[in-house]
Tab-separated table of C-alpha atoms in Angstrom:
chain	number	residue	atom	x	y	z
A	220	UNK	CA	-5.754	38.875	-75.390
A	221	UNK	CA	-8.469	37.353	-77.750
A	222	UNK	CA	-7.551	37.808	-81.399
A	223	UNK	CA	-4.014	38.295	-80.502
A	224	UNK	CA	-4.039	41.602	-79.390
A	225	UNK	CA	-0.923	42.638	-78.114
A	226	UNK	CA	-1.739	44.005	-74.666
A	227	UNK	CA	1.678	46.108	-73.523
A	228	UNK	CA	-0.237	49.511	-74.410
A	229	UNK	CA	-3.859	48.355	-72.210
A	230	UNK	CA	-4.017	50.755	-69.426
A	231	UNK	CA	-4.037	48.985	-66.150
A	232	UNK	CA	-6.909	51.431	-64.850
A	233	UNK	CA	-9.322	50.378	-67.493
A	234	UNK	CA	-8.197	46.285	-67.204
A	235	UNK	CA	-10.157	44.238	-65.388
A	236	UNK	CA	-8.248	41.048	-63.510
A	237	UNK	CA	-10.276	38.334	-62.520
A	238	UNK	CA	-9.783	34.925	-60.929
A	239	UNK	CA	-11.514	32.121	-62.082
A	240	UNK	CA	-11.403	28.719	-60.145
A	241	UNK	CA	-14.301	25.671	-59.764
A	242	UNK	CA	-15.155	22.750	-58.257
A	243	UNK	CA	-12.831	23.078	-55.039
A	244	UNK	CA	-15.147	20.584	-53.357
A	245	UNK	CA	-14.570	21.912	-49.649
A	246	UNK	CA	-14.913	19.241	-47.220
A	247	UNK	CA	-14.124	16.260	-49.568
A	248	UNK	CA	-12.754	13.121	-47.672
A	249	UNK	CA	-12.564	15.879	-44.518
A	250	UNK	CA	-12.178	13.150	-42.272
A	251	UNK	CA	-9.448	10.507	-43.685
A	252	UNK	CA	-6.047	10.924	-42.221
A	253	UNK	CA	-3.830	11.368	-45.436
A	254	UNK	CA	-6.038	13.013	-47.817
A	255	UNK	CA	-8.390	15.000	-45.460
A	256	UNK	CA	-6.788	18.215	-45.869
A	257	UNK	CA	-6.401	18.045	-49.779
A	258	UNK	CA	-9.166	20.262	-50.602
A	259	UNK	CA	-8.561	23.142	-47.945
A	260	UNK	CA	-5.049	23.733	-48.653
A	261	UNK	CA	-5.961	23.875	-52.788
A	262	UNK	CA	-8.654	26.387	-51.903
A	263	UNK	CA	-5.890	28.154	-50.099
A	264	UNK	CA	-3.386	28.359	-52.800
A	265	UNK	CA	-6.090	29.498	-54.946
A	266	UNK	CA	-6.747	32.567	-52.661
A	267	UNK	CA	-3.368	33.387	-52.256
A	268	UNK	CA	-3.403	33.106	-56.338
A	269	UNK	CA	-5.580	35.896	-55.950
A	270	UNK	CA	-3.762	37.898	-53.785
A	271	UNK	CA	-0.299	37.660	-55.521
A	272	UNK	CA	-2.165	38.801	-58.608
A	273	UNK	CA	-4.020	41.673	-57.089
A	274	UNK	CA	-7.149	40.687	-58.862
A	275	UNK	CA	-10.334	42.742	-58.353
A	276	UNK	CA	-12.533	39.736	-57.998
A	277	UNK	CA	-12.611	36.086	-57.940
A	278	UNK	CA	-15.143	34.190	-59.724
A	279	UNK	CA	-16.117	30.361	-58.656
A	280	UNK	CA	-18.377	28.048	-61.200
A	281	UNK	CA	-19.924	26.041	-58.514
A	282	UNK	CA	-19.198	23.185	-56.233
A	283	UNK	CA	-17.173	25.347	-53.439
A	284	UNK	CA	-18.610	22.204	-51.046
A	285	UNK	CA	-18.793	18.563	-51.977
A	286	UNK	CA	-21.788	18.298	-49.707
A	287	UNK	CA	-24.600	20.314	-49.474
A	288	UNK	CA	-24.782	20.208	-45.949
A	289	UNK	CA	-20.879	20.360	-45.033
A	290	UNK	CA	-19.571	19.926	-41.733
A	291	UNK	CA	-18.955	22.926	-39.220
A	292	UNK	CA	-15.566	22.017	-39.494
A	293	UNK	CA	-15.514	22.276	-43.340
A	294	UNK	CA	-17.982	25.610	-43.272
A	295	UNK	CA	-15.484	27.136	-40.248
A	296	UNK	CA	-12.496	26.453	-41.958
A	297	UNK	CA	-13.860	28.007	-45.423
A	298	UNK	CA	-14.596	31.109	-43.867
A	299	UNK	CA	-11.380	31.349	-41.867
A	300	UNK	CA	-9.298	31.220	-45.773
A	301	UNK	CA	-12.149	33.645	-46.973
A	302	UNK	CA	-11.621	36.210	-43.777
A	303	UNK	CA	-7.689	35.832	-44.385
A	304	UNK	CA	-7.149	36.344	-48.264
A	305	UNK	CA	-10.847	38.231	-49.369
A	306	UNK	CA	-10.816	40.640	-46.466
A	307	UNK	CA	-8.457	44.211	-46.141
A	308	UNK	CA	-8.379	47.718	-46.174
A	309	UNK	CA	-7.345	47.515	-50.360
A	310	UNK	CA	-10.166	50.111	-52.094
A	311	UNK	CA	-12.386	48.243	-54.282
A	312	UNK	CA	-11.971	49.747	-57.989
A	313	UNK	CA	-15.341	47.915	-59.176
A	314	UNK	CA	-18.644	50.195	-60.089
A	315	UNK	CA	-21.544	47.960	-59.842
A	316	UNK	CA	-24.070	49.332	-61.605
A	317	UNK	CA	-27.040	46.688	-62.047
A	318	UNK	CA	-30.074	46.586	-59.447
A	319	UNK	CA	-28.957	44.589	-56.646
A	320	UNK	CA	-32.435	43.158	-55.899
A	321	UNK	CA	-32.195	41.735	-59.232
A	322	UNK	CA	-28.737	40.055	-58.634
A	323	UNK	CA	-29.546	38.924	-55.031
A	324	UNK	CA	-32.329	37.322	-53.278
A	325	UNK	CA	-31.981	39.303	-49.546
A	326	UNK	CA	-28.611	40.300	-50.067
A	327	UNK	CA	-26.667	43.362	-51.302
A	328	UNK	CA	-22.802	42.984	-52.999
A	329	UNK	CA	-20.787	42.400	-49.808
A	330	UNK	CA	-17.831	45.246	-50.676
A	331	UNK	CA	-20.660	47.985	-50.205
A	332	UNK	CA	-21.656	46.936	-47.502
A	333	UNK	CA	-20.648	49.404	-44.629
A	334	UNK	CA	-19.989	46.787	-42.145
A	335	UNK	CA	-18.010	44.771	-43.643
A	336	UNK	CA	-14.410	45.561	-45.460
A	337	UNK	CA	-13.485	43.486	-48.738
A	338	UNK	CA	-10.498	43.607	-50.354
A	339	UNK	CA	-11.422	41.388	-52.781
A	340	UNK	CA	-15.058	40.089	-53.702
A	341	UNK	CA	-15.722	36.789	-54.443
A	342	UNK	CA	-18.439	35.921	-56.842
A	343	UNK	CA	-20.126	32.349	-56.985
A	344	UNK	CA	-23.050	30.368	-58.458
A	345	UNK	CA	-23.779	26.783	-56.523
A	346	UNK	CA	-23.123	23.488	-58.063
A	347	UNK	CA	-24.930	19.718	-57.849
A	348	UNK	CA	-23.123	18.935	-54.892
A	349	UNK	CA	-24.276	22.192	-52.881
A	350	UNK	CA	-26.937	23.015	-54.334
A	351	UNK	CA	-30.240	24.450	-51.674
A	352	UNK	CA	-32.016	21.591	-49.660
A	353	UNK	CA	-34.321	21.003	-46.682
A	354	UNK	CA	-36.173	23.249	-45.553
A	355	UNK	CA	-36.852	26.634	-46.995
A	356	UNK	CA	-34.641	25.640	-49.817
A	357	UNK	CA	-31.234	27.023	-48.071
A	358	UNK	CA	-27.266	26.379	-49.666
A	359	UNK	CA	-24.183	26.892	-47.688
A	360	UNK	CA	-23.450	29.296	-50.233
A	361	UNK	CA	-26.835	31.478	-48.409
A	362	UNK	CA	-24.642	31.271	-45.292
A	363	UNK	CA	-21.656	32.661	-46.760
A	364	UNK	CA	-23.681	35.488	-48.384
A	365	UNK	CA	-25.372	36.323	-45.559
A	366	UNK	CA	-22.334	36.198	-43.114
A	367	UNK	CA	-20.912	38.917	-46.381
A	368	UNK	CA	-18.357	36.942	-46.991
A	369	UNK	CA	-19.316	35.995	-50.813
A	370	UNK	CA	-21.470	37.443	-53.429
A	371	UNK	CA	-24.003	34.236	-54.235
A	372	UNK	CA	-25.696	34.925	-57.716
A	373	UNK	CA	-27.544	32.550	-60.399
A	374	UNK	CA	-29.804	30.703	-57.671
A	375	UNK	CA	-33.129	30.028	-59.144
A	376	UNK	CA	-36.723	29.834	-57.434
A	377	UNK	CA	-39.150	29.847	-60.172
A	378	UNK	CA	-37.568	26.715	-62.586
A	379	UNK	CA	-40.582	27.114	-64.857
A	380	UNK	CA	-38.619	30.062	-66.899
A	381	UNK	CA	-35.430	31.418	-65.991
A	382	UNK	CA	-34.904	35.128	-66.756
A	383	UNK	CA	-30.984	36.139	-66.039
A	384	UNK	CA	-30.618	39.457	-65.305
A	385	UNK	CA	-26.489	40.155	-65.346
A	386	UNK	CA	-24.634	41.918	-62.597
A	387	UNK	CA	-23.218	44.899	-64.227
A	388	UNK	CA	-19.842	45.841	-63.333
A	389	UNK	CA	-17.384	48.750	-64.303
A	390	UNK	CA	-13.658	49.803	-64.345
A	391	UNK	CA	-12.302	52.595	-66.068
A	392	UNK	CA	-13.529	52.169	-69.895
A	393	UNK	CA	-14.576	48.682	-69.592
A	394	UNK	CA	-17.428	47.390	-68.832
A	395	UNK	CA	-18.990	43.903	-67.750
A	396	UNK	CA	-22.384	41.901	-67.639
A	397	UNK	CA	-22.086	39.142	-65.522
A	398	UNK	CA	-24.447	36.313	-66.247
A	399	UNK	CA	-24.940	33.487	-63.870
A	400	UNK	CA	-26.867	30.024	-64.016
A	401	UNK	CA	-26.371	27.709	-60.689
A	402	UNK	CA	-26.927	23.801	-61.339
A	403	UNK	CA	-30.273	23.054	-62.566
A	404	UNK	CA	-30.679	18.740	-63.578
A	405	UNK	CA	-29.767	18.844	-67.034
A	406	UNK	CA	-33.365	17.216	-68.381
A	407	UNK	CA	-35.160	20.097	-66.557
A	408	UNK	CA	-32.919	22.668	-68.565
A	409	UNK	CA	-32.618	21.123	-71.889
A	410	UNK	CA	-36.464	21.245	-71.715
A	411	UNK	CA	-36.466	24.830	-70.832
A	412	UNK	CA	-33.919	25.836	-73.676
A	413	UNK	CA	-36.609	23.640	-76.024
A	414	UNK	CA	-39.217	25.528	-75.155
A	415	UNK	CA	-37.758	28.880	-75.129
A	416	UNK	CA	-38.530	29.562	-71.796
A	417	UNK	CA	-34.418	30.981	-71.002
A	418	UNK	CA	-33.674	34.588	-71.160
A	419	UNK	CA	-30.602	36.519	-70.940
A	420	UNK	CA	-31.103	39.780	-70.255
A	421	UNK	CA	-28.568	41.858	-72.259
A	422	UNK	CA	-27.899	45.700	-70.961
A	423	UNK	CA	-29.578	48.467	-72.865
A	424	UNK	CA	-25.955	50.507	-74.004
A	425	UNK	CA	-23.421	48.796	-76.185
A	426	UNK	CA	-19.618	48.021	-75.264
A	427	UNK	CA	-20.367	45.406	-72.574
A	428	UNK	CA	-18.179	41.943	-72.005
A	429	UNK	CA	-20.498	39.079	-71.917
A	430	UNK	CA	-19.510	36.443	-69.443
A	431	UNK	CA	-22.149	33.790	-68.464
A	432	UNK	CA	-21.141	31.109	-65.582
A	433	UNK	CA	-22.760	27.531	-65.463
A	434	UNK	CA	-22.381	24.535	-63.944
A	435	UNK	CA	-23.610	21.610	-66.028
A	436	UNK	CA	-22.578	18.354	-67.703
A	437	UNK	CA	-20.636	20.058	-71.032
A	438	UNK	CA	-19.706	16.320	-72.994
A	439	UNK	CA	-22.187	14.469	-74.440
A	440	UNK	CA	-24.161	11.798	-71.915
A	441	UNK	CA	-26.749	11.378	-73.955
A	442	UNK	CA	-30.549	13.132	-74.630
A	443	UNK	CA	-31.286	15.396	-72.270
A	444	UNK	CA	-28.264	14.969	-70.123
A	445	UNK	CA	-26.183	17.660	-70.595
A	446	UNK	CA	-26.115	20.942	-72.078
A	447	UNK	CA	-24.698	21.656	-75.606
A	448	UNK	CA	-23.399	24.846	-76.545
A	449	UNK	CA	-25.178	25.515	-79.515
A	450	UNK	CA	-28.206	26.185	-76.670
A	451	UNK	CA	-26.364	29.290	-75.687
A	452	UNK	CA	-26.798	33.349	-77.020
A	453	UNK	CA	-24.314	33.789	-79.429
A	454	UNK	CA	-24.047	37.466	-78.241
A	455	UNK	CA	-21.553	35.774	-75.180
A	456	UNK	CA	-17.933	36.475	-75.333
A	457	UNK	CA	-16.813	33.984	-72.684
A	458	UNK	CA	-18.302	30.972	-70.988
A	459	UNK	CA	-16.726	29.707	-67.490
A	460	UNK	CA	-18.248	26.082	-67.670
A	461	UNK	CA	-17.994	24.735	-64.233
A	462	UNK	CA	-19.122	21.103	-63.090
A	463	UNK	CA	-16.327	18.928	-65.243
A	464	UNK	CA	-13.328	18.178	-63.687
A	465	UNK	CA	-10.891	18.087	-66.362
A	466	UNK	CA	-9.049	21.033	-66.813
A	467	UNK	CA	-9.725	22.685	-70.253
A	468	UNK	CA	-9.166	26.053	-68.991
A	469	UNK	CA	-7.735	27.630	-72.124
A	470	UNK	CA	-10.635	29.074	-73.814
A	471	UNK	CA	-11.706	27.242	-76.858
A	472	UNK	CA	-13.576	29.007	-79.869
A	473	UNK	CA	-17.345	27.479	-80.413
A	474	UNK	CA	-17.042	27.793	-84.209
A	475	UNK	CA	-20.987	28.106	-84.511
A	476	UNK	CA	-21.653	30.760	-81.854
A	477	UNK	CA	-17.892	32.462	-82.010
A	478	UNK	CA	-17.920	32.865	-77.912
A	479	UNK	CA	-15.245	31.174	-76.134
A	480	UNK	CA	-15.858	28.395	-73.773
A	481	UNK	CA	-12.973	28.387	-70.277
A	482	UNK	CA	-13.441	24.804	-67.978
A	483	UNK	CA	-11.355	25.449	-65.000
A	484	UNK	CA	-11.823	21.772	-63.721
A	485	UNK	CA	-11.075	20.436	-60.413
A	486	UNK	CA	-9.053	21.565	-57.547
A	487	UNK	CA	-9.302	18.391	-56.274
A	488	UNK	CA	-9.657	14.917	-57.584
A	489	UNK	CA	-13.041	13.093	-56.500
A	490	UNK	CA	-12.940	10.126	-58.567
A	491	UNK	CA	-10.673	7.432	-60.173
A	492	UNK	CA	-10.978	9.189	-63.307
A	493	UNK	CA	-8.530	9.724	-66.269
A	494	UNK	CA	-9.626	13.434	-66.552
A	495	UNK	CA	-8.635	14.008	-62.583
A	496	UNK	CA	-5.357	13.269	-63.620
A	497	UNK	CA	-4.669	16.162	-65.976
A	498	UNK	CA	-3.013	19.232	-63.614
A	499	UNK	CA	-4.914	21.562	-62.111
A	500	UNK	CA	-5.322	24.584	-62.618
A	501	UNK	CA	-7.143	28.272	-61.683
A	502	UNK	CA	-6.740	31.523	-64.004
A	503	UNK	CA	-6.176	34.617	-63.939
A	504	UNK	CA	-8.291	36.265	-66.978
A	505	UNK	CA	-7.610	40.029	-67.949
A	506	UNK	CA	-10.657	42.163	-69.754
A	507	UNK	CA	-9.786	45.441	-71.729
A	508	UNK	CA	-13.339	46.382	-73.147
A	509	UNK	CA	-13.580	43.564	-75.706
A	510	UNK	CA	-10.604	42.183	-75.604
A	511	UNK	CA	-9.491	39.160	-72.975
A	512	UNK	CA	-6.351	37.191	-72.174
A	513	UNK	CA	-6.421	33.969	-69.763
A	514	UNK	CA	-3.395	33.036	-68.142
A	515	UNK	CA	-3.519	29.612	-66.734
A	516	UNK	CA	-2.141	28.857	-63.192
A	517	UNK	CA	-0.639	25.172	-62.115
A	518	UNK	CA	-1.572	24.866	-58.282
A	519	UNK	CA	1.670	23.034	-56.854
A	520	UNK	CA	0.170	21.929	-53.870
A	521	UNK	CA	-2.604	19.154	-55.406
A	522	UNK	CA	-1.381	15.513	-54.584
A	523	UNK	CA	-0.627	13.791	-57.545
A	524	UNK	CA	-2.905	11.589	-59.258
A	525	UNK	CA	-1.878	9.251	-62.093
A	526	UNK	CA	-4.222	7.306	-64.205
A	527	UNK	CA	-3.022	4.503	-66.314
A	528	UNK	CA	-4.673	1.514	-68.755
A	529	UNK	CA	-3.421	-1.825	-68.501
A	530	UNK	CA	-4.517	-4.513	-70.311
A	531	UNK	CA	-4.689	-7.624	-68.729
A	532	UNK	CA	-5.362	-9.971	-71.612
A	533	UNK	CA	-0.722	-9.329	-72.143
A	534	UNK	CA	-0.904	-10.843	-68.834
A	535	UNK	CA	-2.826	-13.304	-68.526
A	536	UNK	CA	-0.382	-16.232	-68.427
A	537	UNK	CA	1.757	-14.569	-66.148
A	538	UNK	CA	-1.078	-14.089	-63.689
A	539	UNK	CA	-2.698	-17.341	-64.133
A	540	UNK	CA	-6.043	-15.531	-64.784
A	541	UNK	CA	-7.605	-18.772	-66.123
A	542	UNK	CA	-7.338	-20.475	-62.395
A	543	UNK	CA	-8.374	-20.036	-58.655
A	544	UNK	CA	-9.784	-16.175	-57.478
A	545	UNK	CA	-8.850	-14.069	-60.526
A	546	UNK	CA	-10.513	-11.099	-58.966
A	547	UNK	CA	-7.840	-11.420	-56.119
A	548	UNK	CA	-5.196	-11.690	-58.410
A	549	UNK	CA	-6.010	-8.920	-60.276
A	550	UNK	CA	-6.186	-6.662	-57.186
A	551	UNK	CA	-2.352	-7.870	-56.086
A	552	UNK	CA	-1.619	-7.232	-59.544
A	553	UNK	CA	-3.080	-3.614	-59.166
């Protein structure tokens, strides 16, 4: 736990366990013959993460699908993994106490629901990549909420303020406000932080865990194209920053603001990038009223991806780069 709290005396009954993952990118590269399955059977071991752990909920930051449109096949085999490892008879020992028309647009939190029987809820803002489009403004992430199969929070309609109201959640003696802000561009949100039009709602009692969810660029790309951390409440205790893929998921102290800042990263590698090469990971974070641990979890089953630098001016005389179709060279050398 933060602080380095010993935790063998934490009662179990008043301990929340959480999963955090992001970025799974469902779908990606669905249809090539070696690497089509990658991102399915990462989700998977992430689920069954869950289950081995007996968590009480799993939390995503965003980018479940790499399209925003995804494929029936991609959308029919997420909810066949979400039916498998998120549904069961196993009672649910979460209170929620916030207003669910707050938390929800149209839905309720799927595990009270008396039709349908969750083991264990899954919580999830949307990312860039399926974020709502077309008509009526609709994410696959609606779908899954409406089919009960996840709780979809943080989607925004108004983007001329933004006014997060947490979802509240108990166990035993501790007690969470769950803040969540699905992808907004990052120039339309660094203006909104400028002009002070964000607003985090914080509960009216004391003794809450602040966790807020995001999914935005988090390293510098310039003016207005990303969001820096000093923008953020200092009253947070924990930030799960989804959108980059490399795996920072141990939290790290902002000095300024004293919250702690968890990036999951990938499941999957999308790009030729030197941060898709560092392993992946999901987490299993423990909350004992203001006290947290994060215990990092390797997922075995990613394909390996390594990145290397080579610089071709040590071989240029050995390739001959100075003659005939360097480019072609260069790729036989690769």
């Amino acid at each position: 736990m933060s602080a380095g709290t010993q935790s063998s005396a934490i009662d179990p009954d008043d301990t929340m366990k959480i999963l955090i993952a992001s970025d799974v990118h469902l779908g990606y590269n669905e249809k090539d013959v070696i690497r089509g399955e990658d991102s399915f059977i990462a989700f998977e071991e992430v689920l069954q993460h869950a289950l081995e752990n007996d968590v009480d909920a799993v939390i995503l930051g965003g980018d479940l699908f790499h399209i925003a449109n995804p494929s029936t096949n991609t959308l029919n085999r997420c909810t066949r993994l979400l039916k498998t490892y998120m549904l069961g008879d196993k009672p649910i020992k979460l209170e929620f106490l916030s207003d669910q028309n707050e938390n929800f647009l149209e839905s309720t939190v799927n595990y009270e629901d008396p039709n349908m029987n969750i083991a264990i809820p899954v919580f999830s803002i949307h990312g860039n990549h399926d974020d709502p489009s077309g008509f009526g403004r609709i994410s696959s992430l609606d779908l899954l909420s409406t089919n009960g199969y996840v709780n979809y929070f943080g989607k925004w309609t108004d983007l001329t303020k933004i006014n997060i109201s947490p979802i509240l959640l108990k166990k035993g003696e501790t007690k969470l406000a769950l803040y969540g802000l699905s992808y907004i561009s990052d120039a339309r949100l660094a203006r909104l932080f400028n002009e002070a039009k964000v607003f985090l709602e914080k509960p009216e009692d004391a003794g809450w865990f602040n966790i807020m969810v995001l999914h935005q660029n988090r390293a510098d790309r310039g003016p207005k194209n990303y969001l820096p951390e000093k923008s953020l409440p200092g009253f947070l205790d924990l930030v799960i920053w989804g959108h980059e893929h490399d795996c920072r998921i141990i939290p790290e102290e902002n000095p300024a603001k004293k919250f702690y800042v968890s990036q999951p990263g990938s499941t999957v590698a999308t790009s030729l990038a030197e941060g898709e090469s560092i392993d992946k990971c999901c987490g299993i974070l423990s909350i004992h009223k203001s006290l947290f641990r994060l215990d990092p979890i390797k997922l075995q089953t990613v394909r390996p991806f390594v990145f290397e630098t080579v610089n071709l001016e040590e071989f240029a005389d050995e390739l001959q780069l100075d003659e005939g179709d360097v480019q072609q060279k260069v790729q036989n050398f690769a």
